[in-house]
GROMACS .gro file of C-alpha atoms in nm:
model
  469
    1UNK     CA    1   0.000   0.000   0.000
    2UNK     CA    2   0.280   0.238  -0.091
    3UNK     CA    3   0.443   0.423   0.199
    4UNK     CA    4   0.162   0.353   0.446
    5UNK     CA    5   0.267   0.318   0.807
    6UNK     CA    6   0.163   0.007   0.998
    7UNK     CA    7  -0.119   0.189   1.180
    8UNK     CA    8  -0.262   0.304   0.849
    9UNK     CA    9  -0.240  -0.050   0.714
   10UNK     CA   10  -0.417  -0.188   1.020
   11UNK     CA   11  -0.692   0.072   0.984
   12UNK     CA   12  -0.722  -0.004   0.613
   13UNK     CA   13  -0.752  -0.376   0.692
   14UNK     CA   14  -1.036  -0.302   0.935
   15UNK     CA   15  -1.215  -0.076   0.688
   16UNK     CA   16  -1.161  -0.333   0.412
   17UNK     CA   17  -1.322  -0.600   0.627
   18UNK     CA   18  -1.617  -0.369   0.684
   19UNK     CA   19  -1.654  -0.305   0.310
   20UNK     CA   20  -1.634  -0.678   0.231
   21UNK     CA   21  -1.903  -0.752   0.491
   22UNK     CA   22  -2.133  -0.487   0.346
   23UNK     CA   23  -2.126  -0.677   0.016
   24UNK     CA   24  -2.128  -1.012   0.197
   25UNK     CA   25  -2.461  -0.905   0.347
   26UNK     CA   26  -2.612  -0.862  -0.001
   27UNK     CA   27  -2.547  -1.226  -0.083
   28UNK     CA   28  -2.613  -1.360   0.267
   29UNK     CA   29  -2.946  -1.516   0.164
   30UNK     CA   30  -2.863  -1.594  -0.198
   31UNK     CA   31  -2.791  -1.967  -0.155
   32UNK     CA   32  -3.027  -2.044   0.138
   33UNK     CA   33  -3.312  -1.844  -0.019
   34UNK     CA   34  -3.514  -2.159  -0.104
   35UNK     CA   35  -3.474  -2.273   0.259
   36UNK     CA   36  -3.593  -1.934   0.386
   37UNK     CA   37  -3.888  -1.943   0.146
   38UNK     CA   38  -3.997  -2.287   0.266
   39UNK     CA   39  -3.956  -2.199   0.633
   40UNK     CA   40  -4.153  -1.874   0.607
   41UNK     CA   41  -4.398  -1.985   0.336
   42UNK     CA   42  -4.301  -1.720   0.080
   43UNK     CA   43  -4.430  -1.680  -0.274
   44UNK     CA   44  -4.217  -1.584  -0.579
   45UNK     CA   45  -4.270  -1.207  -0.545
   46UNK     CA   46  -4.192  -1.217  -0.173
   47UNK     CA   47  -3.874  -1.413  -0.241
   48UNK     CA   48  -3.759  -1.161  -0.502
   49UNK     CA   49  -3.844  -0.864  -0.280
   50UNK     CA   50  -3.659  -1.020   0.013
   51UNK     CA   51  -3.353  -1.089  -0.203
   52UNK     CA   52  -3.355  -0.727  -0.326
   53UNK     CA   53  -3.447  -0.542  -0.004
   54UNK     CA   54  -3.097  -0.489   0.132
   55UNK     CA   55  -2.952  -0.372  -0.199
   56UNK     CA   56  -3.257  -0.157  -0.265
   57UNK     CA   57  -3.225   0.060   0.046
   58UNK     CA   58  -2.845   0.049   0.019
   59UNK     CA   59  -2.848   0.191  -0.334
   60UNK     CA   60  -3.130   0.438  -0.271
   61UNK     CA   61  -2.963   0.602   0.031
   62UNK     CA   62  -2.597   0.600  -0.073
   63UNK     CA   63  -2.598   0.951  -0.217
   64UNK     CA   64  -2.733   1.085   0.110
   65UNK     CA   65  -2.475   0.878   0.300
   66UNK     CA   66  -2.197   1.028   0.089
   67UNK     CA   67  -2.319   1.382   0.153
   68UNK     CA   68  -2.338   1.314   0.526
   69UNK     CA   69  -1.980   1.187   0.519
   70UNK     CA   70  -1.864   1.505   0.342
   71UNK     CA   71  -2.061   1.720   0.586
   72UNK     CA   72  -1.977   1.553   0.918
   73UNK     CA   73  -1.662   1.357   0.835
   74UNK     CA   74  -1.611   0.988   0.773
   75UNK     CA   75  -1.552   0.873   1.130
   76UNK     CA   76  -1.882   0.979   1.295
   77UNK     CA   77  -2.094   0.868   0.998
   78UNK     CA   78  -1.909   0.535   0.998
   79UNK     CA   79  -2.011   0.489   1.362
   80UNK     CA   80  -2.376   0.570   1.289
   81UNK     CA   81  -2.384   0.324   1.001
   82UNK     CA   82  -2.213   0.041   1.191
   83UNK     CA   83  -2.448   0.081   1.487
   84UNK     CA   84  -2.753   0.067   1.257
   85UNK     CA   85  -2.610  -0.233   1.069
   86UNK     CA   86  -2.549  -0.426   1.391
   87UNK     CA   87  -2.896  -0.356   1.533
   88UNK     CA   88  -3.072  -0.451   1.208
   89UNK     CA   89  -2.866  -0.770   1.175
   90UNK     CA   90  -2.975  -0.880   1.524
   91UNK     CA   91  -3.337  -0.812   1.425
   92UNK     CA   92  -3.296  -1.025   1.111
   93UNK     CA   93  -3.147  -1.313   1.308
   94UNK     CA   94  -3.438  -1.310   1.552
   95UNK     CA   95  -3.713  -1.231   1.298
   96UNK     CA   96  -4.029  -1.432   1.375
   97UNK     CA   97  -4.163  -1.399   1.021
   98UNK     CA   98  -4.141  -1.236   0.679
   99UNK     CA   99  -4.244  -0.875   0.771
  100UNK     CA  100  -3.976  -0.838   1.040
  101UNK     CA  101  -3.710  -1.003   0.822
  102UNK     CA  102  -3.795  -0.776   0.528
  103UNK     CA  103  -3.788  -0.465   0.750
  104UNK     CA  104  -3.458  -0.576   0.901
  105UNK     CA  105  -3.302  -0.619   0.557
  106UNK     CA  106  -3.417  -0.273   0.454
  107UNK     CA  107  -3.267  -0.118   0.770
  108UNK     CA  108  -2.947  -0.318   0.717
  109UNK     CA  109  -2.917  -0.156   0.376
  110UNK     CA  110  -2.970   0.189   0.528
  111UNK     CA  111  -2.686   0.124   0.773
  112UNK     CA  112  -2.465   0.008   0.488
  113UNK     CA  113  -2.550   0.324   0.292
  114UNK     CA  114  -2.404   0.531   0.575
  115UNK     CA  115  -2.105   0.304   0.630
  116UNK     CA  116  -1.973   0.254   0.275
  117UNK     CA  117  -1.904   0.615   0.171
  118UNK     CA  118  -1.785   0.703   0.522
  119UNK     CA  119  -1.529   0.422   0.507
  120UNK     CA  120  -1.389   0.556   0.177
  121UNK     CA  121  -1.372   0.906   0.327
  122UNK     CA  122  -1.159   0.765   0.610
  123UNK     CA  123  -0.939   0.581   0.358
  124UNK     CA  124  -0.877   0.914   0.186
  125UNK     CA  125  -0.756   1.054   0.521
  126UNK     CA  126  -0.534   0.747   0.574
  127UNK     CA  127  -0.368   0.794   0.235
  128UNK     CA  128  -0.352   1.169   0.159
  129UNK     CA  129  -0.100   1.126  -0.126
  130UNK     CA  130  -0.290   1.079  -0.455
  131UNK     CA  131  -0.074   0.786  -0.573
  132UNK     CA  132  -0.119   0.598  -0.244
  133UNK     CA  133  -0.492   0.665  -0.245
  134UNK     CA  134  -0.528   0.531  -0.599
  135UNK     CA  135  -0.344   0.212  -0.507
  136UNK     CA  136  -0.571   0.176  -0.205
  137UNK     CA  137  -0.879   0.217  -0.423
  138UNK     CA  138  -0.755  -0.045  -0.669
  139UNK     CA  139  -0.744  -0.288  -0.375
  140UNK     CA  140  -1.077  -0.156  -0.244
  141UNK     CA  141  -1.251  -0.235  -0.571
  142UNK     CA  142  -1.167  -0.604  -0.538
  143UNK     CA  143  -1.303  -0.629  -0.184
  144UNK     CA  144  -1.663  -0.617  -0.304
  145UNK     CA  145  -1.647  -0.929  -0.516
  146UNK     CA  146  -1.459  -1.107  -0.235
  147UNK     CA  147  -1.741  -1.021   0.004
  148UNK     CA  148  -2.004  -1.141  -0.242
  149UNK     CA  149  -1.823  -1.467  -0.303
  150UNK     CA  150  -1.767  -1.534   0.065
  151UNK     CA  151  -2.135  -1.475   0.131
  152UNK     CA  152  -2.238  -1.725  -0.134
  153UNK     CA  153  -1.988  -1.994  -0.033
  154UNK     CA  154  -2.037  -1.964   0.344
  155UNK     CA  155  -2.413  -1.912   0.348
  156UNK     CA  156  -2.511  -2.252   0.213
  157UNK     CA  157  -2.278  -2.442   0.446
  158UNK     CA  158  -2.393  -2.250   0.755
  159UNK     CA  159  -2.762  -2.282   0.660
  160UNK     CA  160  -2.724  -2.655   0.612
  161UNK     CA  161  -2.522  -2.709   0.931
  162UNK     CA  162  -2.723  -2.493   1.172
  163UNK     CA  163  -2.957  -2.225   1.039
  164UNK     CA  164  -2.953  -1.935   0.797
  165UNK     CA  165  -3.020  -1.707   1.097
  166UNK     CA  166  -2.662  -1.757   1.220
  167UNK     CA  167  -2.533  -1.587   0.904
  168UNK     CA  168  -2.634  -1.251   1.049
  169UNK     CA  169  -2.374  -1.297   1.324
  170UNK     CA  170  -2.104  -1.199   1.072
  171UNK     CA  171  -2.217  -0.837   1.015
  172UNK     CA  172  -2.289  -0.803   1.388
  173UNK     CA  173  -1.936  -0.907   1.487
  174UNK     CA  174  -1.762  -0.698   1.221
  175UNK     CA  175  -1.976  -0.393   1.302
  176UNK     CA  176  -1.894  -0.425   1.671
  177UNK     CA  177  -1.522  -0.458   1.590
  178UNK     CA  178  -1.543  -0.147   1.375
  179UNK     CA  179  -1.716   0.048   1.648
  180UNK     CA  180  -1.454  -0.062   1.903
  181UNK     CA  181  -1.167   0.053   1.679
  182UNK     CA  182  -1.329   0.364   1.532
  183UNK     CA  183  -1.167   0.593   1.788
  184UNK     CA  184  -0.825   0.523   1.635
  185UNK     CA  185  -0.934   0.632   1.287
  186UNK     CA  186  -0.841   0.981   1.162
  187UNK     CA  187  -1.094   1.259   1.205
  188UNK     CA  188  -1.222   1.467   0.915
  189UNK     CA  189  -1.019   1.752   0.774
  190UNK     CA  190  -1.178   2.098   0.797
  191UNK     CA  191  -1.374   2.199   0.488
  192UNK     CA  192  -1.171   2.429   0.260
  193UNK     CA  193  -1.465   2.666   0.222
  194UNK     CA  194  -1.500   2.703   0.598
  195UNK     CA  195  -1.856   2.575   0.596
  196UNK     CA  196  -2.025   2.240   0.583
  197UNK     CA  197  -2.225   2.156   0.270
  198UNK     CA  198  -2.599   2.177   0.323
  199UNK     CA  199  -2.812   1.864   0.319
  200UNK     CA  200  -3.022   1.837   0.004
  201UNK     CA  201  -3.317   1.665   0.171
  202UNK     CA  202  -3.549   1.725  -0.124
  203UNK     CA  203  -3.300   1.563  -0.360
  204UNK     CA  204  -3.252   1.273  -0.119
  205UNK     CA  205  -3.628   1.214  -0.100
  206UNK     CA  206  -3.670   1.226  -0.480
  207UNK     CA  207  -3.373   0.996  -0.548
  208UNK     CA  208  -3.470   0.745  -0.279
  209UNK     CA  209  -3.838   0.719  -0.373
  210UNK     CA  210  -3.758   0.715  -0.744
  211UNK     CA  211  -3.510   0.429  -0.717
  212UNK     CA  212  -3.741   0.236  -0.485
  213UNK     CA  213  -4.044   0.274  -0.713
  214UNK     CA  214  -3.856   0.177  -1.029
  215UNK     CA  215  -3.696  -0.123  -0.858
  216UNK     CA  216  -4.030  -0.237  -0.716
  217UNK     CA  217  -4.174  -0.230  -1.068
  218UNK     CA  218  -3.907  -0.479  -1.177
  219UNK     CA  219  -3.996  -0.700  -0.882
  220UNK     CA  220  -4.370  -0.675  -0.959
  221UNK     CA  221  -4.313  -0.773  -1.322
  222UNK     CA  222  -4.224  -1.126  -1.206
  223UNK     CA  223  -4.579  -1.189  -1.083
  224UNK     CA  224  -4.786  -0.950  -1.294
  225UNK     CA  225  -4.601  -0.915  -1.625
  226UNK     CA  226  -4.488  -0.596  -1.801
  227UNK     CA  227  -4.823  -0.483  -1.942
  228UNK     CA  228  -5.014  -0.449  -1.615
  229UNK     CA  229  -5.088  -0.154  -1.390
  230UNK     CA  230  -4.906  -0.325  -1.103
  231UNK     CA  231  -4.582  -0.293  -1.301
  232UNK     CA  232  -4.631   0.012  -1.522
  233UNK     CA  233  -4.761   0.252  -1.253
  234UNK     CA  234  -4.462   0.221  -1.015
  235UNK     CA  235  -4.222   0.215  -1.310
  236UNK     CA  236  -4.364   0.540  -1.450
  237UNK     CA  237  -4.369   0.696  -1.103
  238UNK     CA  238  -4.008   0.598  -1.044
  239UNK     CA  239  -3.890   0.742  -1.375
  240UNK     CA  240  -4.080   1.068  -1.316
  241UNK     CA  241  -3.933   1.103  -0.967
  242UNK     CA  242  -3.581   1.047  -1.100
  243UNK     CA  243  -3.640   1.309  -1.373
  244UNK     CA  244  -3.764   1.548  -1.103
  245UNK     CA  245  -3.448   1.470  -0.904
  246UNK     CA  246  -3.227   1.556  -1.203
  247UNK     CA  247  -3.410   1.886  -1.251
  248UNK     CA  248  -3.401   1.976  -0.883
  249UNK     CA  249  -3.026   1.917  -0.861
  250UNK     CA  250  -2.964   2.187  -1.121
  251UNK     CA  251  -3.147   2.444  -0.907
  252UNK     CA  252  -2.997   2.354  -0.568
  253UNK     CA  253  -2.699   2.538  -0.419
  254UNK     CA  254  -2.556   2.223  -0.254
  255UNK     CA  255  -2.705   1.939  -0.462
  256UNK     CA  256  -2.694   1.579  -0.351
  257UNK     CA  257  -2.542   1.489  -0.691
  258UNK     CA  258  -2.390   1.794  -0.864
  259UNK     CA  259  -2.468   1.774  -1.238
  260UNK     CA  260  -2.103   1.831  -1.325
  261UNK     CA  261  -1.989   1.527  -1.134
  262UNK     CA  262  -2.088   1.288  -1.410
  263UNK     CA  263  -1.957   1.517  -1.686
  264UNK     CA  264  -1.625   1.332  -1.673
  265UNK     CA  265  -1.648   1.065  -1.944
  266UNK     CA  266  -1.411   0.824  -1.771
  267UNK     CA  267  -1.601   0.844  -1.443
  268UNK     CA  268  -1.942   0.798  -1.604
  269UNK     CA  269  -1.825   0.500  -1.808
  270UNK     CA  270  -1.657   0.347  -1.503
  271UNK     CA  271  -1.984   0.368  -1.310
  272UNK     CA  272  -2.162   0.183  -1.591
  273UNK     CA  273  -1.887  -0.080  -1.575
  274UNK     CA  274  -1.936  -0.121  -1.199
  275UNK     CA  275  -2.313  -0.163  -1.245
  276UNK     CA  276  -2.270  -0.418  -1.523
  277UNK     CA  277  -2.006  -0.613  -1.330
  278UNK     CA  278  -2.210  -0.631  -1.011
  279UNK     CA  279  -2.523  -0.732  -1.204
  280UNK     CA  280  -2.332  -1.013  -1.375
  281UNK     CA  281  -2.183  -1.153  -1.055
  282UNK     CA  282  -2.516  -1.131  -0.870
  283UNK     CA  283  -2.692  -1.307  -1.158
  284UNK     CA  284  -2.439  -1.588  -1.149
  285UNK     CA  285  -2.481  -1.645  -0.776
  286UNK     CA  286  -2.857  -1.610  -0.745
  287UNK     CA  287  -2.962  -1.776  -1.070
  288UNK     CA  288  -2.717  -2.063  -1.040
  289UNK     CA  289  -2.825  -2.120  -0.680
  290UNK     CA  290  -3.189  -2.143  -0.788
  291UNK     CA  291  -3.102  -2.355  -1.092
  292UNK     CA  292  -2.897  -2.607  -0.893
  293UNK     CA  293  -3.145  -2.639  -0.606
  294UNK     CA  294  -3.480  -2.608  -0.782
  295UNK     CA  295  -3.408  -2.774  -1.117
  296UNK     CA  296  -3.122  -3.008  -1.032
  297UNK     CA  297  -3.222  -3.093  -0.676
  298UNK     CA  298  -2.889  -2.999  -0.515
  299UNK     CA  299  -2.869  -2.924  -0.142
  300UNK     CA  300  -2.771  -2.581  -0.005
  301UNK     CA  301  -2.437  -2.723   0.112
  302UNK     CA  302  -2.371  -2.878  -0.228
  303UNK     CA  303  -2.457  -2.551  -0.400
  304UNK     CA  304  -2.209  -2.362  -0.180
  305UNK     CA  305  -1.943  -2.623  -0.258
  306UNK     CA  306  -2.001  -2.561  -0.630
  307UNK     CA  307  -1.873  -2.207  -0.581
  308UNK     CA  308  -1.547  -2.309  -0.411
  309UNK     CA  309  -1.344  -2.301  -0.737
  310UNK     CA  310  -1.497  -1.959  -0.802
  311UNK     CA  311  -1.370  -1.845  -0.461
  312UNK     CA  312  -1.021  -1.980  -0.526
  313UNK     CA  313  -1.002  -1.810  -0.867
  314UNK     CA  314  -1.128  -1.490  -0.710
  315UNK     CA  315  -0.864  -1.485  -0.436
  316UNK     CA  316  -0.589  -1.530  -0.694
  317UNK     CA  317  -0.724  -1.274  -0.940
  318UNK     CA  318  -0.802  -1.030  -0.658
  319UNK     CA  319  -0.437  -1.030  -0.552
  320UNK     CA  320  -0.330  -0.959  -0.910
  321UNK     CA  321  -0.592  -0.697  -1.000
  322UNK     CA  322  -0.447  -0.413  -0.793
  323UNK     CA  323  -0.086  -0.447  -0.916
  324UNK     CA  324  -0.206  -0.491  -1.274
  325UNK     CA  325  -0.412  -0.174  -1.248
  326UNK     CA  326  -0.112   0.016  -1.109
  327UNK     CA  327   0.114  -0.111  -1.388
  328UNK     CA  328  -0.105  -0.096  -1.697
  329UNK     CA  329  -0.367   0.160  -1.596
  330UNK     CA  330  -0.735   0.119  -1.515
  331UNK     CA  331  -0.874   0.139  -1.870
  332UNK     CA  332  -0.722  -0.180  -2.020
  333UNK     CA  333  -0.764  -0.371  -1.692
  334UNK     CA  334  -1.132  -0.275  -1.664
  335UNK     CA  335  -1.205  -0.353  -2.030
  336UNK     CA  336  -1.030  -0.689  -2.010
  337UNK     CA  337  -1.212  -0.772  -1.689
  338UNK     CA  338  -1.550  -0.696  -1.842
  339UNK     CA  339  -1.469  -0.912  -2.144
  340UNK     CA  340  -1.358  -1.205  -1.926
  341UNK     CA  341  -1.667  -1.184  -1.707
  342UNK     CA  342  -1.888  -1.166  -2.015
  343UNK     CA  343  -1.718  -1.474  -2.156
  344UNK     CA  344  -1.782  -1.660  -1.830
  345UNK     CA  345  -2.151  -1.573  -1.840
  346UNK     CA  346  -2.170  -1.668  -2.210
  347UNK     CA  347  -2.042  -2.013  -2.117
  348UNK     CA  348  -2.307  -2.040  -1.844
  349UNK     CA  349  -2.571  -1.945  -2.102
  350UNK     CA  350  -2.503  -2.280  -2.267
  351UNK     CA  351  -2.627  -2.485  -1.971
  352UNK     CA  352  -2.899  -2.743  -2.024
  353UNK     CA  353  -3.069  -3.002  -1.799
  354UNK     CA  354  -2.793  -3.252  -1.876
  355UNK     CA  355  -2.497  -3.018  -1.821
  356UNK     CA  356  -2.227  -3.170  -1.603
  357UNK     CA  357  -2.051  -2.959  -1.344
  358UNK     CA  358  -1.692  -3.001  -1.477
  359UNK     CA  359  -1.775  -2.908  -1.838
  360UNK     CA  360  -2.102  -2.715  -1.813
  361UNK     CA  361  -2.049  -2.492  -1.509
  362UNK     CA  362  -1.686  -2.493  -1.397
  363UNK     CA  363  -1.530  -2.310  -1.698
  364UNK     CA  364  -1.770  -2.018  -1.655
  365UNK     CA  365  -1.720  -2.017  -1.278
  366UNK     CA  366  -1.344  -1.975  -1.332
  367UNK     CA  367  -1.355  -1.701  -1.595
  368UNK     CA  368  -1.622  -1.495  -1.423
  369UNK     CA  369  -1.431  -1.411  -1.099
  370UNK     CA  370  -1.110  -1.329  -1.284
  371UNK     CA  371  -1.297  -1.075  -1.492
  372UNK     CA  372  -1.501  -0.933  -1.205
  373UNK     CA  373  -1.196  -0.873  -0.984
  374UNK     CA  374  -1.013  -0.689  -1.262
  375UNK     CA  375  -1.318  -0.486  -1.360
  376UNK     CA  376  -1.395  -0.372  -1.006
  377UNK     CA  377  -1.033  -0.280  -0.935
  378UNK     CA  378  -0.986  -0.072  -1.249
  379UNK     CA  379  -1.330   0.089  -1.241
  380UNK     CA  380  -1.289   0.196  -0.876
  381UNK     CA  381  -0.977   0.393  -0.971
  382UNK     CA  382  -1.147   0.551  -1.273
  383UNK     CA  383  -1.459   0.645  -1.075
  384UNK     CA  384  -1.277   0.811  -0.783
  385UNK     CA  385  -0.981   0.968  -0.962
  386UNK     CA  386  -0.951   1.345  -0.978
  387UNK     CA  387  -1.203   1.411  -0.699
  388UNK     CA  388  -1.123   1.680  -0.443
  389UNK     CA  389  -1.074   1.544  -0.087
  390UNK     CA  390  -1.380   1.725   0.043
  391UNK     CA  391  -1.595   1.538  -0.211
  392UNK     CA  392  -1.463   1.191  -0.133
  393UNK     CA  393  -1.791   1.092   0.034
  394UNK     CA  394  -1.983   1.195  -0.277
  395UNK     CA  395  -1.752   0.992  -0.503
  396UNK     CA  396  -1.779   0.690  -0.276
  397UNK     CA  397  -2.156   0.723  -0.257
  398UNK     CA  398  -2.189   0.733  -0.636
  399UNK     CA  399  -1.947   0.441  -0.678
  400UNK     CA  400  -2.133   0.226  -0.427
  401UNK     CA  401  -2.470   0.330  -0.575
  402UNK     CA  402  -2.356   0.193  -0.910
  403UNK     CA  403  -2.231  -0.119  -0.733
  404UNK     CA  404  -2.568  -0.178  -0.567
  405UNK     CA  405  -2.784  -0.096  -0.869
  406UNK     CA  406  -2.649  -0.411  -1.033
  407UNK     CA  407  -2.769  -0.658  -0.766
  408UNK     CA  408  -3.103  -0.472  -0.734
  409UNK     CA  409  -3.237  -0.331  -1.059
  410UNK     CA  410  -3.002  -0.528  -1.286
  411UNK     CA  411  -3.060  -0.857  -1.109
  412UNK     CA  412  -3.435  -0.796  -1.092
  413UNK     CA  413  -3.445  -0.747  -1.469
  414UNK     CA  414  -3.240  -1.062  -1.529
  415UNK     CA  415  -3.457  -1.263  -1.290
  416UNK     CA  416  -3.763  -1.137  -1.474
  417UNK     CA  417  -3.611  -1.286  -1.790
  418UNK     CA  418  -3.541  -1.613  -1.610
  419UNK     CA  419  -3.900  -1.619  -1.481
  420UNK     CA  420  -4.037  -1.629  -1.837
  421UNK     CA  421  -3.967  -2.005  -1.824
  422UNK     CA  422  -3.932  -2.079  -1.452
  423UNK     CA  423  -3.962  -2.458  -1.473
  424UNK     CA  424  -3.704  -2.504  -1.750
  425UNK     CA  425  -3.339  -2.417  -1.794
  426UNK     CA  426  -3.419  -2.190  -2.089
  427UNK     CA  427  -3.506  -1.891  -1.872
  428UNK     CA  428  -3.174  -1.909  -1.691
  429UNK     CA  429  -2.983  -1.939  -2.017
  430UNK     CA  430  -3.161  -1.632  -2.155
  431UNK     CA  431  -3.073  -1.427  -1.848
  432UNK     CA  432  -2.705  -1.531  -1.864
  433UNK     CA  433  -2.690  -1.447  -2.235
  434UNK     CA  434  -2.840  -1.102  -2.176
  435UNK     CA  435  -2.590  -1.029  -1.897
  436UNK     CA  436  -2.301  -1.143  -2.119
  437UNK     CA  437  -2.415  -0.914  -2.401
  438UNK     CA  438  -2.436  -0.616  -2.163
  439UNK     CA  439  -2.084  -0.678  -2.034
  440UNK     CA  440  -1.946  -0.708  -2.387
  441UNK     CA  441  -2.096  -0.372  -2.488
  442UNK     CA  442  -1.962  -0.209  -2.171
  443UNK     CA  443  -1.614  -0.350  -2.240
  444UNK     CA  444  -1.618  -0.182  -2.581
  445UNK     CA  445  -1.719   0.151  -2.423
  446UNK     CA  446  -1.444   0.131  -2.159
  447UNK     CA  447  -1.185   0.030  -2.419
  448UNK     CA  448  -1.257   0.349  -2.612
  449UNK     CA  449  -1.154   0.569  -2.316
  450UNK     CA  450  -0.814   0.748  -2.315
  451UNK     CA  451  -0.551   0.506  -2.184
  452UNK     CA  452  -0.381   0.707  -1.912
  453UNK     CA  453  -0.238   0.560  -1.593
  454UNK     CA  454  -0.375   0.759  -1.299
  455UNK     CA  455  -0.110   0.626  -1.062
  456UNK     CA  456   0.147   0.834  -1.246
  457UNK     CA  457  -0.050   1.117  -1.412
  458UNK     CA  458  -0.158   1.438  -1.237
  459UNK     CA  459  -0.500   1.480  -1.082
  460UNK     CA  460  -0.775   1.556  -1.331
  461UNK     CA  461  -0.953   1.885  -1.290
  462UNK     CA  462  -1.258   1.845  -1.069
  463UNK     CA  463  -1.555   1.867  -1.311
  464UNK     CA  464  -1.779   1.989  -1.027
  465UNK     CA  465  -1.567   2.300  -0.985
  466UNK     CA  466  -1.568   2.355  -1.361
  467UNK     CA  467  -1.949   2.324  -1.365
  468UNK     CA  468  -1.985   2.561  -1.069
  469UNK     CA  469  -1.766   2.823  -1.229
   0.00000   0.00000   0.00000
């Protein structure tokens, strides 16, 4: 991690564990979801809503979490988020039925929305030199896919051995460890302007309700189809609210998402890459878990074991992604990662009822993590490069929003495709093929970006300041 002192490395390790657990929590019910559904008597729409609840509130509130981190500093907002995450995780573990479990997952996501951007703001304080911070972010980008993989591999084994409820002990323990060590983390630097940015509560309300409504429409389409009022009304409402949010941000002095922030082509394309990557990995975990258990009759433990080679490939590629990004630059690493992940999903699209694990699933499960680790590492550097220190929370909030939109809206759309033929393998194959096509197109877009290496080039001009002037 460059010239980091041991205390900075220890703090980064703690914050990295927190970030990995935030993504772990998204996938915590992915494998044991059929077990949860049977225990609680859930229907298809309830299962999909439960699988999306955490990511839904996480994504919808991240912009507000980033603004709070910029306003109050990373350390206090990190504490608020960890406390909320721990309390909600206890509620999920003890939930007597579906309503409490669903509410707990939504509150978990809210706690994560405070924690994620605050953690990146603290990382920026740990590594004030731009080159060191970029190297840290290259490593940070790979932590998400590690958390997702760990959640998928561990969840099935734990659910089979004891109960899926024990899985919520992981975020509780990590949150408590973070709270215990938070006093040693650096405090926020004073704002250069001498004043804290105002809270754009109107923008937060419009963005949150818009994302929630649009995502709910995707969930509703599973049961009601695309040409019904149950789907079209919330979809139209969500799109109108998001358009209102975009208009309101242009008229607000301290907007939640300054319009100029996404004017940087590299940053905007990187955010699309993060969304596509997270959607592809989530589709692989959730859809393969359902395919193996519901169509092939595998147990939860056996399904988790199927992802062990994925985990091994991920650990290896994750260790290489950061150094490769530092050496070759984020553009070629991100583009290559997207292409590899797309190839893995294209292989999975060829599954049929007679597919064997070694030839039908394993090749895709090895290519996919190698690509995802590289894509996340490179895209994290592209998305956060050139941002002024006082806007680190905003950058982290936008980055994590893109990361969570994949497992919520992207996954919901792919699951809607899979649901067109729920009792056959054809629906799963269609969803994998669509995800592979999206990743291929995104790889082309990233490959067309200027190939500069941000670990050696100067900071880009902050597009927000250009817009403001």
